[in-house]
Amino acid sequence: MRERSGEIALFDRAILDSRIAFVTASFLLAYGFAALLDRVGAPERFVGAAPPWFTVIGLATLGFLLHSMRVSFYYAGGRAIPAAYAGFANAAVAVALLLPFATRLAGHSWGIGVVCGAFLGLAGAALYLGPLLRRTGVFSLTGFLAARFPGTFPRLALIGAAAAASGLLAVAGSQMAVDALVELTGAGRIVSAFVVAAASLIIVGPGGLGAAVWAAAAAAGVVLLGFGWPVAALWAQGRLPVGIFGGPGWQEAGELFTAWRLMPPPMGIFVEIGATVAVALGVASLAPVLAPAVTTESAKSARDAGVLTLVWSLVLALLVAAAIAASALSLAAAVSGQSAERLPAPIYAASGRGLVDICDAMTANPSQAQRACAALNIAPGTPVDPVHVRPVDGDYLLGALPAATDLGAAASGLMASALVAFGLLLAAVGLQTCSAALGHDALYRMRGEIDLTSRRLAITRLVLVGVATAAYLASITEIVTPGGLISLAIALSAACVAPALGLAFWERAGDREALAAVICGALALAAALYLDGPARKIEAYALAGLAGATVALGAGLLSGLVARQDKPAAQAFVRRVLHGDGVIVAPDKGA
């Protein structure tokens, strides 16, 4: 890609800064106005529901303002996004992957298991693979793999696997945003799904990866404010039941999560180690996690962004963990000592909407709760144990923190905005990486790399609409869960993409080895998931992904070792990437 002149770069940056300043000021004014309305006594339902809807509109507006027909901006953010913003955005993407498993952030040790694996994979992606991709000059992870394994079948197989993982994340992000709007604002699911799908298209369609990363950075700011304000307010008032960096409250919260069946008990050292390795492989080779690195100015900027990614991801993860732990302990304290017919009114309302299970039943009023508990031999007037008032998932706990701690409707609106922002940023980055892989790295290259810029972007945007439509249908039908989709994406990435990425640095590996790895990894993953059955935790997906990765790597290594002929092209590629200037692609005519 050709470098732009300094004057043009400065002019573009000035325009970009003005748009970002406008959107930032709009967000701050809107949230400040919501807080003011809360103070003057405006209806709580309106104050709590307005901020998340404004968040959707604001992020969509930012994406639309960053529209561009330049290939360099659409597929690589113009190579001009500062490291601070790229790292901030990437941290939000990484923590969004863990949001459906937020109880594990608060209830399990980070030393081993899913959370540890996610951060190990993020470290590998942020500190090594991301800067490596930036140094090679490619637009994406699939572009790197396509350059390393240029044969039609291995290239399409690798692109298909990486695009499928990105598409699963896009659908998961959309459903996370829709669930937050439905559960926390009372909106209809069909309307919410349409608005989220339209917003994700408006963010990514006109501006591509550049708009997606900038919108993700803005969404990360919303997340920081949405989670930081309630946690900081409780800490300042001395009412935060857990310490940010440790304390007995964390253990109590973990016991509650296990009793509520929101988190499985420890599964044994070997299962935890296997899950750690598999999740690390899967996260490190996810295209959305690597995408922000290619938008930075240089390989050094990508490394700086990687360091900031790790720092900000730890901050955001701690805030999410503190919020869900505090909410769980506050809920337990609110119901402790109360009989089934004397629980707080918000719990009955949440149970009526299917968010809280009271004595193994969904009860909308005290009389129904009393009958449900009587069926468990809990007599009327007898205090219920907090175990019998069980949230059905962690999302309710996150959204219920402000109400459970009397922080006001404005804090509830901000928390809902943060959850919506998490989902929308994951949807946007997932949509972009999926559509770019299929529309650019696969279809465009099959046409001989001679298409006009407008046609290239049209193909990518057509794929984008298709994936967004699938996300809309999944959100309104609720046939899948965000946690299941993210788990499957990580497992698919670990089983098919990570082994091929490892083989890319082996001089004896060629197209045959890559194809064997992808096919064998996919078959082993499918077989492991089939044998495990339909009710799976993320640990089961991770172990299936590890089985696929083992089979895939074994097949690739065996194929490479039995091959007798040398592979000069592979040797030149590996040496140039690892020991040379790293540039493996010719300048893009459209850039």
Coordinates of C-alpha atoms in Angstrom, one line a residue:
M1 CA 0.0 0.0 0.0
R2 CA 1.4 3.4 -1.0
E3 CA 2.1 5.9 1.8
R4 CA 0.2 9.1 1.7
S5 CA 1.9 12.5 1.6
G6 CA 2.3 14.3 4.9
E7 CA 0.0 17.1 4.0
I8 CA -2.8 14.8 3.0
A9 CA -2.3 12.7 6.1
L10 CA -2.5 15.8 8.3
F11 CA -5.7 17.0 6.5
D12 CA -7.4 13.6 6.9
R13 CA -6.4 13.5 10.6
A14 CA -7.8 17.0 11.2
I15 CA -11.2 16.0 9.7
L16 CA -11.1 12.7 11.7
D17 CA -10.3 14.5 14.9
S18 CA -13.2 17.0 14.4
R19 CA -15.7 14.2 13.9
I20 CA -14.5 12.3 16.9
A21 CA -14.6 15.4 19.1
F22 CA -18.2 16.0 17.9
V23 CA -19.3 12.5 18.8
T24 CA -17.5 12.5 22.1
A25 CA -19.1 15.7 23.1
S26 CA -22.5 14.4 22.1
F27 CA -22.0 11.3 24.3
L28 CA -21.0 13.3 27.3
L29 CA -23.8 15.8 26.9
A30 CA -26.4 13.0 26.5
Y31 CA -25.2 11.1 29.5
G32 CA -24.9 14.3 31.6
F33 CA -28.5 15.2 30.6
A34 CA -29.7 11.8 31.7
A35 CA -28.1 12.3 35.1
L36 CA -29.7 15.7 35.3
L37 CA -33.1 14.3 34.5
D38 CA -32.6 11.7 37.2
R39 CA -31.8 14.4 39.7
V40 CA -34.9 16.5 38.9
G41 CA -37.3 13.5 39.2
A42 CA -38.0 12.5 35.6
P43 CA -39.6 9.1 35.1
E44 CA -37.2 6.4 36.0
R45 CA -38.2 4.2 33.1
F46 CA -37.4 7.0 30.6
V47 CA -34.1 7.9 32.3
G48 CA -33.0 4.3 32.3
A49 CA -34.0 3.5 28.8
A50 CA -32.9 6.6 26.9
P51 CA -29.0 6.3 27.3
P52 CA -28.7 2.8 25.7
W53 CA -30.8 3.9 22.7
F54 CA -28.7 7.0 22.3
T55 CA -25.6 4.8 22.5
V56 CA -26.8 2.8 19.5
I57 CA -27.6 6.0 17.5
G58 CA -24.3 7.7 18.5
L59 CA -22.1 4.7 17.5
A60 CA -24.0 4.4 14.2
T61 CA -23.5 8.1 13.6
L62 CA -19.8 7.9 14.2
G63 CA -19.5 5.0 11.7
F64 CA -21.5 6.9 9.1
L65 CA -19.4 10.0 9.5
L66 CA -16.2 7.9 8.8
H67 CA -17.4 6.7 5.4
S68 CA -14.8 6.2 2.8
M69 CA -14.3 4.8 -0.6
R70 CA -10.5 4.4 -0.2
V71 CA -9.4 0.8 0.0
S72 CA -6.7 1.6 2.5
F73 CA -9.2 3.1 5.0
Y74 CA -11.9 0.6 4.4
Y75 CA -9.7 -2.5 4.8
A76 CA -6.9 -1.1 7.0
G77 CA -8.1 2.1 8.7
G78 CA -5.8 4.1 6.5
R79 CA -2.8 2.8 8.5
A80 CA -3.3 5.9 10.6
I81 CA -5.1 5.0 13.8
P82 CA -3.0 6.0 16.8
A83 CA -1.8 3.2 19.1
A84 CA -3.7 4.5 22.1
Y85 CA -7.0 4.2 20.3
A86 CA -6.3 0.9 18.6
G87 CA -5.2 -0.6 21.9
F88 CA -8.3 0.7 23.7
A89 CA -10.6 -0.6 21.0
N90 CA -8.9 -4.0 21.0
A91 CA -9.2 -4.3 24.7
A92 CA -12.9 -3.8 24.5
V93 CA -13.2 -6.5 21.8
A94 CA -11.3 -8.9 24.0
V95 CA -13.3 -8.3 27.1
A96 CA -16.5 -8.5 25.1
L97 CA -15.6 -12.1 24.3
L98 CA -15.6 -12.8 28.0
L99 CA -18.8 -11.0 28.9
P100 CA -21.1 -14.0 28.6
F101 CA -18.7 -15.7 31.0
A102 CA -18.5 -12.8 33.4
T103 CA -19.2 -15.0 36.4
R104 CA -15.9 -16.8 35.7
L105 CA -14.1 -13.4 35.9
A106 CA -15.4 -12.9 39.4
G107 CA -15.7 -16.4 40.7
H108 CA -12.7 -18.3 39.5
S109 CA -9.0 -17.7 39.9
W110 CA -7.4 -16.1 36.9
G111 CA -4.4 -18.4 37.3
I112 CA -5.7 -21.3 35.1
G113 CA -8.8 -22.0 33.1
V114 CA -10.9 -20.1 30.5
V115 CA -10.0 -16.6 31.8
C116 CA -6.3 -17.3 31.9
G117 CA -6.4 -18.8 28.4
A118 CA -8.2 -15.8 27.0
F119 CA -5.6 -13.4 28.4
L120 CA -2.7 -15.6 27.3
G121 CA -4.2 -15.7 23.8
L122 CA -4.7 -11.9 23.8
A123 CA -1.1 -11.4 24.9
G124 CA 0.1 -13.5 22.0
A125 CA -2.1 -11.7 19.5
A126 CA -1.4 -8.2 20.8
L127 CA 2.3 -8.5 21.4
Y128 CA 3.5 -10.8 18.6
L129 CA 1.0 -11.7 15.9
G130 CA -0.6 -8.3 15.5
P131 CA 2.7 -6.4 15.0
L132 CA 3.8 -9.2 12.7
L133 CA 0.8 -8.8 10.5
R134 CA 1.3 -5.0 10.5
R135 CA 5.0 -5.5 9.4
T136 CA 4.0 -7.7 6.5
G137 CA 1.7 -5.1 5.0
V138 CA -1.4 -7.4 4.7
F139 CA -4.9 -6.2 5.4
S140 CA -5.9 -9.1 7.6
L141 CA -5.1 -12.5 9.1
T142 CA -6.8 -14.2 6.2
G143 CA -4.7 -12.1 3.8
F144 CA -1.5 -13.4 5.5
L145 CA -2.6 -17.0 5.3
A146 CA -3.7 -16.5 1.7
A147 CA -0.2 -15.2 0.8
R148 CA 1.5 -18.1 2.6
F149 CA -0.8 -20.8 1.2
P150 CA -1.8 -19.4 -2.3
G151 CA -3.4 -22.6 -3.6
T152 CA -7.1 -22.2 -4.3
F153 CA -8.4 -25.0 -2.0
P154 CA -6.2 -24.3 1.0
R155 CA -6.8 -20.6 0.7
L156 CA -10.5 -20.9 0.5
A157 CA -10.6 -23.5 3.4
L158 CA -8.6 -21.2 5.6
I159 CA -10.6 -18.1 4.7
G160 CA -13.8 -20.0 5.3
A161 CA -12.7 -21.2 8.8
A162 CA -11.6 -17.7 9.8
A163 CA -14.6 -16.0 8.3
A164 CA -17.0 -18.5 10.0
A165 CA -15.4 -17.7 13.4
S166 CA -15.7 -14.0 12.8
G167 CA -19.3 -14.4 11.6
L168 CA -20.2 -16.3 14.8
L169 CA -18.8 -13.5 16.9
A170 CA -20.8 -10.9 14.9
V171 CA -24.0 -12.8 15.5
A172 CA -23.1 -13.2 19.2
G173 CA -22.4 -9.5 19.5
S174 CA -25.7 -8.6 17.9
Q175 CA -27.6 -10.9 20.2
M176 CA -25.8 -9.5 23.3
A177 CA -26.8 -5.9 22.3
V178 CA -30.4 -7.1 21.6
D179 CA -30.7 -9.0 24.9
A180 CA -29.5 -5.9 26.8
L181 CA -32.0 -3.6 25.1
V182 CA -34.9 -6.1 25.6
E183 CA -34.1 -7.0 29.3
L184 CA -33.0 -3.6 30.5
T185 CA -35.2 -1.2 28.6
G186 CA -38.3 -3.3 28.0
A187 CA -38.1 -2.9 24.2
G188 CA -39.6 -5.4 21.8
R189 CA -37.2 -8.0 20.5
I190 CA -38.0 -7.6 16.8
V191 CA -37.5 -3.8 17.0
S192 CA -34.3 -4.1 19.0
A193 CA -32.9 -6.8 16.6
F194 CA -33.7 -4.6 13.6
V195 CA -32.1 -1.5 15.1
V196 CA -29.0 -3.3 16.2
A197 CA -28.6 -5.0 12.8
A198 CA -29.1 -1.6 11.0
A199 CA -26.6 0.1 13.4
S200 CA -23.9 -2.4 12.8
L201 CA -24.4 -2.1 9.0
I202 CA -24.2 1.7 9.3
I203 CA -21.0 1.5 11.3
V204 CA -19.2 -0.9 9.1
G205 CA -20.8 -0.6 5.7
P206 CA -19.7 3.0 4.7
G207 CA -16.4 3.0 6.6
G208 CA -15.1 -0.5 6.9
L209 CA -12.4 -1.5 9.4
G210 CA -11.4 2.1 10.0
A211 CA -14.9 3.0 11.1
A212 CA -15.3 -0.2 13.1
V213 CA -12.1 0.4 15.1
W214 CA -13.0 4.0 15.8
A215 CA -16.5 3.0 16.8
A216 CA -15.1 0.3 19.0
A217 CA -12.8 2.8 20.7
A218 CA -15.9 5.1 21.4
A219 CA -17.8 2.1 22.6
A220 CA -14.9 1.2 24.9
G221 CA -15.2 4.7 26.4
V222 CA -18.9 4.0 27.0
V223 CA -18.0 0.7 28.7
L224 CA -15.4 2.4 30.9
L225 CA -17.9 5.0 32.0
G226 CA -20.8 2.6 32.3
F227 CA -19.0 0.2 34.6
G228 CA -16.6 2.6 36.2
W229 CA -19.2 5.0 37.5
P230 CA -21.3 2.5 39.6
V231 CA -18.2 0.7 40.9
A232 CA -16.4 4.0 41.8
A233 CA -19.6 5.4 43.4
L234 CA -20.0 2.3 45.6
W235 CA -16.3 2.3 46.5
A236 CA -16.4 6.0 47.4
Q237 CA -19.5 5.4 49.6
G238 CA -17.9 2.4 51.3
R239 CA -20.6 0.1 50.0
L240 CA -18.6 -2.0 47.4
P241 CA -18.8 -5.5 48.9
V242 CA -15.6 -6.7 47.1
G243 CA -12.1 -5.3 46.9
I244 CA -11.0 -4.5 43.4
F245 CA -7.8 -6.5 43.8
G246 CA -8.9 -9.2 46.3
G247 CA -10.8 -9.9 49.5
P248 CA -13.2 -12.4 51.0
G249 CA -16.2 -11.0 49.0
W250 CA -14.9 -12.7 45.8
Q251 CA -15.0 -16.1 47.4
E252 CA -18.6 -15.6 48.6
A253 CA -19.6 -14.4 45.1
G254 CA -18.0 -17.4 43.6
E255 CA -20.0 -19.7 45.9
L256 CA -23.2 -17.9 44.9
F257 CA -22.4 -18.3 41.2
T258 CA -21.9 -22.0 41.7
A259 CA -25.0 -22.4 43.8
W260 CA -27.0 -20.5 41.2
R261 CA -25.6 -22.8 38.5
L262 CA -24.2 -19.7 36.7
M263 CA -20.6 -21.2 36.9
P264 CA -19.5 -24.8 37.0
P265 CA -17.4 -26.0 39.9
P266 CA -13.7 -26.6 39.2
M267 CA -13.4 -29.5 36.7
G268 CA -9.9 -30.8 37.6
I269 CA -6.4 -29.7 36.8
F270 CA -6.1 -31.5 33.5
V271 CA -9.4 -30.1 32.2
E272 CA -8.5 -26.6 33.3
I273 CA -5.0 -26.9 31.6
G274 CA -6.6 -28.2 28.4
A275 CA -9.1 -25.3 28.5
T276 CA -6.4 -22.8 29.1
V277 CA -4.3 -24.0 26.1
A278 CA -7.3 -24.3 23.7
V279 CA -8.8 -20.9 24.6
A280 CA -5.3 -19.3 24.2
L281 CA -4.9 -20.8 20.8
G282 CA -8.4 -19.8 19.7
V283 CA -8.3 -16.2 20.9
A284 CA -4.8 -15.6 19.5
S285 CA -6.0 -16.6 16.0
L286 CA -9.3 -14.8 16.0
A287 CA -9.4 -12.2 13.2
P288 CA -11.4 -9.6 15.2
V289 CA -8.7 -9.6 17.9
L290 CA -5.9 -9.1 15.4
A291 CA -7.8 -6.6 13.2
P292 CA -7.0 -3.3 15.1
A293 CA -3.2 -4.0 14.8
V294 CA -3.2 -3.6 11.0
T295 CA -4.8 -0.1 11.3
T296 CA -1.8 1.3 13.2
E297 CA 0.9 3.5 11.6
S298 CA 3.8 1.0 11.9
A299 CA 4.9 -2.3 13.5
K300 CA 6.2 -0.3 16.5
S301 CA 2.8 1.4 16.9
A302 CA 1.2 -2.0 16.7
R303 CA 3.4 -3.2 19.6
D304 CA 2.6 -0.1 21.6
A305 CA -1.1 -0.8 20.9
G306 CA -0.6 -4.4 22.1
V307 CA 0.8 -3.2 25.4
L308 CA -2.1 -0.8 25.9
T309 CA -4.5 -3.6 24.9
L310 CA -3.3 -5.8 27.8
V311 CA -3.5 -2.9 30.3
W312 CA -7.0 -1.7 29.3
S313 CA -8.3 -5.3 29.0
L314 CA -7.2 -5.9 32.6
V315 CA -8.9 -2.7 33.8
L316 CA -12.2 -3.4 31.9
A317 CA -12.2 -7.1 33.1
L318 CA -11.7 -6.0 36.7
L319 CA -14.6 -3.5 36.4
V320 CA -16.9 -6.2 35.0
A321 CA -15.8 -8.7 37.6
A322 CA -16.4 -6.2 40.4
A323 CA -19.8 -5.2 39.0
I324 CA -21.1 -8.7 38.7
A325 CA -19.8 -9.8 42.1
A326 CA -21.2 -6.7 43.8
S327 CA -24.6 -7.3 42.2
A328 CA -24.6 -10.9 43.3
L329 CA -23.8 -10.1 46.9
S330 CA -26.3 -7.2 46.9
L331 CA -29.0 -9.5 45.6
A332 CA -28.2 -12.2 48.2
A333 CA -28.3 -9.5 51.0
A334 CA -31.7 -8.2 49.7
V335 CA -33.4 -11.6 49.8
S336 CA -31.6 -13.0 52.9
G337 CA -34.1 -13.2 55.8
Q338 CA -37.1 -12.5 53.6
S339 CA -39.9 -14.9 53.0
A340 CA -41.1 -15.7 49.4
E341 CA -44.0 -13.3 49.7
R342 CA -41.9 -10.4 51.0
L343 CA -39.1 -10.2 48.4
P344 CA -38.2 -6.8 46.8
A345 CA -40.6 -5.8 44.1
P346 CA -37.9 -5.6 41.3
I347 CA -37.2 -9.3 41.9
Y348 CA -40.9 -10.2 41.1
A349 CA -40.8 -8.0 38.0
A350 CA -37.6 -9.7 36.8
S351 CA -39.0 -13.2 37.5
G352 CA -42.1 -12.3 35.6
R353 CA -39.9 -11.5 32.6
G354 CA -38.0 -14.8 32.9
L355 CA -34.8 -13.3 34.3
V356 CA -35.0 -14.6 37.9
D357 CA -36.0 -18.1 39.1
I358 CA -37.8 -18.1 42.5
C359 CA -38.0 -21.6 44.0
D360 CA -37.5 -23.2 40.5
A361 CA -40.3 -21.2 39.0
M362 CA -41.0 -17.9 37.2
T363 CA -43.3 -16.0 39.5
A364 CA -44.6 -12.5 38.8
N365 CA -46.1 -11.7 42.2
P366 CA -45.8 -12.7 45.9
S367 CA -48.7 -15.2 45.8
Q368 CA -47.1 -17.1 42.9
A369 CA -43.7 -17.1 44.7
Q370 CA -45.3 -18.4 47.9
R371 CA -47.0 -21.3 46.0
A372 CA -43.7 -22.1 44.2
C373 CA -41.7 -22.2 47.4
A374 CA -44.4 -24.3 49.2
A375 CA -43.9 -26.9 46.5
L376 CA -40.3 -27.1 47.8
N377 CA -41.6 -27.6 51.4
I378 CA -40.8 -24.0 52.3
A379 CA -43.7 -22.9 54.5
P380 CA -45.2 -19.4 54.1
G381 CA -43.4 -16.9 56.2
T382 CA -40.2 -18.9 56.3
P383 CA -37.1 -17.0 55.1
V384 CA -35.9 -18.3 51.8
D385 CA -32.2 -19.0 51.2
P386 CA -30.5 -16.8 48.5
V387 CA -29.9 -20.1 46.6
H388 CA -33.7 -20.2 45.9
V389 CA -33.7 -16.8 44.2
R390 CA -31.5 -17.6 41.2
P391 CA -30.7 -15.3 38.2
V392 CA -30.9 -17.3 35.0
D393 CA -27.8 -15.7 33.6
G394 CA -25.1 -13.2 34.4
D395 CA -26.5 -10.5 32.2
Y396 CA -29.3 -9.8 34.6
L397 CA -26.8 -9.4 37.5
L398 CA -24.8 -6.8 35.5
G399 CA -27.8 -4.8 34.6
A400 CA -29.4 -5.0 38.0
L401 CA -26.4 -3.6 39.9
P402 CA -27.5 0.1 40.0
A403 CA -31.0 -0.8 41.1
A404 CA -29.9 -3.2 43.7
T405 CA -27.6 -0.6 45.3
D406 CA -29.9 2.4 44.9
L407 CA -27.6 4.3 42.5
G408 CA -30.4 5.7 40.5
A409 CA -31.9 5.4 37.1
A410 CA -29.1 7.3 35.4
A411 CA -26.6 4.7 36.6
S412 CA -28.9 2.0 35.3
G413 CA -29.0 3.7 31.9
L414 CA -25.2 3.9 31.8
M415 CA -24.8 0.2 32.7
A416 CA -27.3 -0.7 30.0
S417 CA -25.4 1.5 27.6
A418 CA -22.2 -0.3 28.4
L419 CA -23.7 -3.7 27.8
V420 CA -25.2 -2.5 24.5
A421 CA -21.8 -1.0 23.5
F422 CA -20.0 -4.3 24.3
G423 CA -22.4 -6.2 22.0
L424 CA -22.4 -3.6 19.2
L425 CA -18.6 -3.3 19.0
L426 CA -18.2 -7.0 18.8
A427 CA -20.9 -7.2 16.1
A428 CA -19.2 -4.4 14.1
V429 CA -15.7 -5.8 14.2
G430 CA -16.9 -9.3 13.6
L431 CA -19.0 -8.2 10.6
Q432 CA -16.1 -6.4 9.1
T433 CA -13.5 -9.1 9.4
C434 CA -16.0 -11.8 8.2
S435 CA -17.1 -9.7 5.2
A436 CA -13.6 -8.6 4.3
A437 CA -12.3 -12.2 4.4
L438 CA -15.1 -13.5 2.1
G439 CA -15.6 -10.5 -0.1
H440 CA -12.0 -9.4 -0.4
D441 CA -9.5 -12.2 0.4
A442 CA -11.6 -14.9 -1.2
L443 CA -13.9 -13.6 -4.0
Y444 CA -11.9 -10.6 -5.0
R445 CA -8.7 -12.7 -5.4
M446 CA -10.5 -15.3 -7.3
R447 CA -11.2 -12.6 -9.9
G448 CA -7.6 -12.0 -10.6
E449 CA -7.0 -8.9 -8.5
I450 CA -8.1 -6.6 -11.3
D451 CA -11.5 -5.3 -10.1
L452 CA -12.2 -1.7 -9.7
T453 CA -12.3 -0.3 -6.2
S454 CA -16.1 0.2 -6.3
R455 CA -16.6 -3.4 -7.3
R456 CA -14.3 -4.6 -4.6
L457 CA -16.2 -2.7 -1.9
A458 CA -19.5 -3.7 -3.4
I459 CA -18.7 -7.4 -3.0
T460 CA -17.6 -6.9 0.6
R461 CA -20.7 -4.9 1.4
L462 CA -22.9 -7.6 -0.1
V463 CA -21.4 -10.2 2.1
L464 CA -21.8 -7.7 5.0
V465 CA -25.6 -7.5 4.4
G466 CA -25.9 -11.3 4.4
V467 CA -24.1 -11.7 7.7
A468 CA -26.1 -8.9 9.3
T469 CA -29.3 -10.5 8.1
A470 CA -28.2 -13.8 9.7
A471 CA -27.5 -12.0 13.0
Y472 CA -31.0 -10.4 12.8
L473 CA -32.7 -13.7 12.4
A474 CA -30.7 -15.3 15.1
S475 CA -31.6 -12.5 17.5
I476 CA -35.3 -12.6 16.9
T477 CA -35.5 -16.4 17.0
E478 CA -33.1 -16.9 20.0
I479 CA -32.1 -20.3 18.6
V480 CA -28.5 -19.8 19.8
T481 CA -26.9 -18.0 22.8
P482 CA -24.1 -15.5 22.7
G483 CA -22.0 -17.7 25.0
G484 CA -22.4 -20.7 22.8
L485 CA -21.6 -18.8 19.7
I486 CA -18.4 -17.3 21.2
S487 CA -17.4 -20.7 22.5
L488 CA -17.9 -22.3 19.1
A489 CA -15.9 -19.4 17.4
I490 CA -13.0 -19.9 19.8
A491 CA -13.1 -23.7 19.3
L492 CA -13.2 -23.3 15.5
S493 CA -10.3 -20.9 15.5
A494 CA -8.3 -23.2 17.8
A495 CA -9.0 -26.3 15.7
C496 CA -8.6 -24.9 12.2
V497 CA -6.9 -21.5 12.1
A498 CA -4.3 -21.8 14.8
P499 CA -2.6 -25.0 13.4
A500 CA -2.4 -23.5 9.9
L501 CA -1.0 -20.3 11.4
G502 CA 1.6 -22.3 13.2
L503 CA 2.4 -24.3 10.0
A504 CA 2.9 -20.9 8.2
F505 CA 6.2 -20.5 10.0
W506 CA 7.5 -24.0 9.0
E507 CA 9.5 -24.2 5.9
R508 CA 8.4 -27.7 5.0
A509 CA 4.7 -26.8 5.1
G510 CA 2.9 -26.0 1.8
D511 CA -0.6 -26.0 0.4
R512 CA -1.2 -29.7 1.0
E513 CA -0.2 -29.4 4.7
A514 CA -2.4 -26.4 5.2
L515 CA -5.4 -28.1 3.6
A516 CA -4.8 -31.3 5.6
A517 CA -4.7 -29.3 8.8
V518 CA -7.9 -27.4 8.2
I519 CA -9.9 -30.5 7.1
C520 CA -8.6 -32.8 9.8
G521 CA -9.1 -30.1 12.5
A522 CA -12.7 -29.4 11.4
L523 CA -13.6 -33.1 11.3
A524 CA -12.0 -33.7 14.8
L525 CA -13.8 -30.7 16.2
A526 CA -17.2 -31.8 14.8
A527 CA -16.7 -35.3 16.1
A528 CA -15.7 -34.1 19.6
L529 CA -18.7 -31.8 19.8
Y530 CA -21.0 -34.5 18.6
L531 CA -19.8 -37.0 21.2
D532 CA -20.1 -34.4 23.9
G533 CA -23.8 -33.8 23.3
P534 CA -25.9 -30.6 23.0
A535 CA -25.6 -29.2 26.6
R536 CA -22.0 -27.8 26.6
K537 CA -20.0 -25.4 28.7
I538 CA -17.2 -23.3 27.2
E539 CA -14.8 -25.9 28.7
A540 CA -16.3 -28.6 26.5
Y541 CA -16.0 -26.4 23.4
A542 CA -12.4 -25.7 24.4
L543 CA -11.5 -29.3 24.8
A544 CA -13.1 -30.1 21.5
G545 CA -11.1 -27.3 19.9
L546 CA -7.9 -28.7 21.5
A547 CA -8.7 -32.1 20.1
G548 CA -9.1 -30.6 16.7
A549 CA -5.9 -28.6 17.0
T550 CA -4.0 -31.7 18.0
V551 CA -5.3 -33.7 15.1
A552 CA -4.8 -30.8 12.6
L553 CA -1.2 -30.1 13.7
G554 CA -0.4 -33.8 13.6
A555 CA -1.8 -34.1 10.1
G556 CA 0.1 -31.1 8.9
L557 CA 3.4 -32.2 10.4
L558 CA 3.0 -35.8 9.1
S559 CA 2.3 -34.5 5.6
G560 CA 5.2 -32.2 5.7
L561 CA 7.7 -34.8 7.0
V562 CA 6.8 -37.4 4.4
A563 CA 7.1 -34.9 1.6
R564 CA 10.4 -35.3 -0.2
Q565 CA 10.6 -32.2 -2.4
D566 CA 11.8 -28.9 -1.2
K567 CA 9.5 -25.9 -1.1
P568 CA 11.6 -22.8 -2.2
A569 CA 8.6 -20.5 -2.1
A570 CA 7.8 -21.5 1.5
Q571 CA 11.4 -21.1 2.6
A572 CA 11.6 -17.7 1.1
F573 CA 8.3 -16.6 2.7
V574 CA 9.3 -17.8 6.2
R575 CA 12.8 -16.2 6.0
R576 CA 11.5 -12.9 4.7
V577 CA 8.8 -12.8 7.5
L578 CA 11.0 -13.8 10.3
H579 CA 14.4 -12.5 9.3
G580 CA 13.9 -10.1 6.4
D581 CA 11.9 -6.9 5.9
G582 CA 8.6 -8.8 6.4
V583 CA 6.8 -7.3 3.4
I584 CA 5.1 -10.2 1.6
V585 CA 2.5 -8.4 -0.5
A586 CA 2.8 -6.0 -3.5
P587 CA 1.4 -2.5 -3.2
D588 CA -2.3 -2.5 -3.6
K589 CA -3.4 -0.6 -6.7
G590 CA -6.7 0.4 -5.0
A591 CA -4.9 1.9 -2.0

